[in-house]
Amino acid sequence: IHEDKDSRGLWISFRHGKLEPAGMSHLLLEPTSKLPLSLVLENGSGKIIAKVTYGDWITLGECRQPQEIHINGLDYGTEIRLKLSNVQLTNEGKQFSVPVPPGYGQQLLP
């Protein structure tokens, strides 16, 4: 655990994976609210494989929800930006089925 050099919060780093060399995850938490601000994932060689940042937090009941999620550092310079809107709480259980897009395969895991 160490402080962020830009005073944004605290970084918590931990190893994951059972194979050697294990990868690392680095989670930046805002110290007061304990909200995750950023997550950096590294492979076993120390190469960053993804950076996830969370922003524009809202409170729904007792739940805090980011409305913006940005993922970068992916292979081939790929970036993913998610902007959530009209987020609502519901007690109703739902199931969704997303069809596999043409040209993509599906792999079922146990």
Short mmCIF file of C-alpha atoms in Angstrom, two decimals:
data_model
loop_
_atom_site.label_atom_id
_atom_site.label_comp_id
_atom_site.label_asym_id
_atom_site.label_seq_id
_atom_site.Cartn_x
_atom_site.Cartn_y
_atom_site.Cartn_z
CA ILE A 1 0.00 0.00 0.00
CA HIS A 2 1.41 3.41 -0.92
CA GLU A 3 0.20 6.95 -1.52
CA ASP A 4 -0.41 8.18 -5.05
CA LYS A 5 2.31 10.58 -6.24
CA ASP A 6 -0.44 12.99 -7.43
CA SER A 7 -2.25 12.82 -4.06
CA ARG A 8 -5.37 11.20 -5.53
CA GLY A 9 -5.54 8.40 -2.98
CA LEU A 10 -3.93 5.11 -1.97
CA TRP A 11 -2.61 2.39 -4.26
CA ILE A 12 -3.12 -1.20 -3.14
CA SER A 13 -1.02 -3.70 -5.11
CA PHE A 14 -1.36 -7.47 -5.03
CA ARG A 15 -0.21 -10.51 -6.98
CA HIS A 16 -2.71 -12.79 -8.65
CA GLY A 17 -2.59 -16.06 -10.47
CA LYS A 18 -1.24 -19.45 -9.48
CA LEU A 19 1.31 -19.76 -12.27
CA GLU A 20 4.76 -18.19 -12.03
CA PRO A 21 5.39 -15.46 -12.77
CA ALA A 22 2.12 -14.16 -11.32
CA GLY A 23 0.60 -10.94 -12.61
CA MET A 24 -0.07 -7.85 -10.53
CA SER A 25 -3.10 -5.67 -9.94
CA HIS A 26 -2.85 -2.09 -8.67
CA LEU A 27 -6.04 -0.50 -7.32
CA LEU A 28 -6.26 3.25 -6.60
CA LEU A 29 -8.79 4.05 -3.86
CA GLU A 30 -10.04 7.49 -2.88
CA PRO A 31 -9.18 7.55 0.84
CA THR A 32 -12.35 9.17 2.22
CA SER A 33 -15.08 7.44 0.23
CA LYS A 34 -12.99 4.34 -0.54
CA LEU A 35 -14.27 4.43 -4.12
CA PRO A 36 -12.07 2.79 -6.76
CA LEU A 37 -10.65 5.43 -9.07
CA SER A 38 -8.36 3.30 -11.21
CA LEU A 39 -7.23 -0.28 -11.74
CA VAL A 40 -3.99 -1.25 -13.50
CA LEU A 41 -3.48 -4.88 -14.55
CA GLU A 42 -0.04 -6.29 -15.35
CA ASN A 43 0.91 -9.68 -16.74
CA GLY A 44 3.61 -11.87 -15.20
CA SER A 45 6.32 -9.98 -17.10
CA GLY A 46 5.28 -6.62 -15.65
CA LYS A 47 3.70 -5.41 -18.91
CA ILE A 48 0.53 -3.35 -18.44
CA ILE A 49 -2.31 -5.19 -20.15
CA ALA A 50 -5.12 -2.80 -19.19
CA LYS A 51 -5.85 0.42 -17.30
CA VAL A 52 -9.40 0.98 -16.06
CA THR A 53 -10.54 4.35 -14.73
CA TYR A 54 -13.89 5.08 -13.10
CA GLY A 55 -15.58 8.47 -12.90
CA ASP A 56 -18.75 10.53 -12.54
CA TRP A 57 -20.03 8.56 -9.55
CA ILE A 58 -23.70 8.67 -8.53
CA THR A 59 -25.46 7.30 -5.45
CA LEU A 60 -28.49 5.08 -5.90
CA GLY A 61 -29.92 4.13 -2.52
CA GLU A 62 -26.91 2.71 -0.68
CA CYS A 63 -25.06 1.82 -3.88
CA ARG A 64 -22.37 3.98 -5.54
CA GLN A 65 -22.20 3.56 -9.32
CA PRO A 66 -19.69 5.01 -11.80
CA GLN A 67 -21.33 6.47 -14.87
CA GLU A 68 -18.09 6.55 -16.85
CA ILE A 69 -15.64 3.67 -17.30
CA HIS A 70 -12.58 4.04 -19.52
CA ILE A 71 -10.35 1.08 -20.41
CA ASN A 72 -7.08 1.68 -22.24
CA GLY A 73 -3.60 0.19 -22.52
CA LEU A 74 -5.04 -2.72 -24.48
CA ASP A 75 -3.28 -4.38 -27.40
CA TYR A 76 -3.27 -2.57 -30.74
CA GLY A 77 -4.04 0.75 -29.02
CA THR A 78 -7.65 -0.29 -28.41
CA GLU A 79 -9.71 1.85 -26.01
CA ILE A 80 -13.12 1.19 -24.54
CA ARG A 81 -15.26 4.04 -23.20
CA LEU A 82 -18.51 3.30 -21.42
CA LYS A 83 -20.91 6.09 -20.51
CA LEU A 84 -23.89 4.94 -18.50
CA SER A 85 -27.05 6.98 -18.35
CA ASN A 86 -30.50 6.63 -16.83
CA VAL A 87 -29.15 4.22 -14.19
CA GLN A 88 -31.96 3.08 -11.92
CA LEU A 89 -32.46 0.63 -9.07
CA THR A 90 -35.03 -2.10 -9.44
CA ASN A 91 -36.15 -5.01 -7.30
CA GLU A 92 -37.24 -6.88 -10.41
CA GLY A 93 -34.98 -9.76 -11.46
CA LYS A 94 -34.26 -9.95 -15.18
CA GLN A 95 -32.27 -12.19 -17.49
CA PHE A 96 -30.69 -10.93 -20.68
CA SER A 97 -29.46 -12.80 -23.70
CA VAL A 98 -26.98 -11.06 -25.97
CA PRO A 99 -26.70 -12.68 -29.43
CA VAL A 100 -23.22 -13.47 -30.74
CA PRO A 101 -22.37 -10.94 -33.47
CA PRO A 102 -21.62 -12.28 -36.96
CA GLY A 103 -17.98 -13.24 -37.33
CA TYR A 104 -17.48 -13.87 -33.59
CA GLY A 105 -17.33 -17.20 -31.81
CA GLN A 106 -18.78 -18.24 -28.49
CA GLN A 107 -16.86 -20.12 -25.82
CA LEU A 108 -18.78 -21.55 -22.88
CA LEU A 109 -16.86 -21.94 -19.64
CA PRO A 110 -17.69 -24.40 -16.88
#
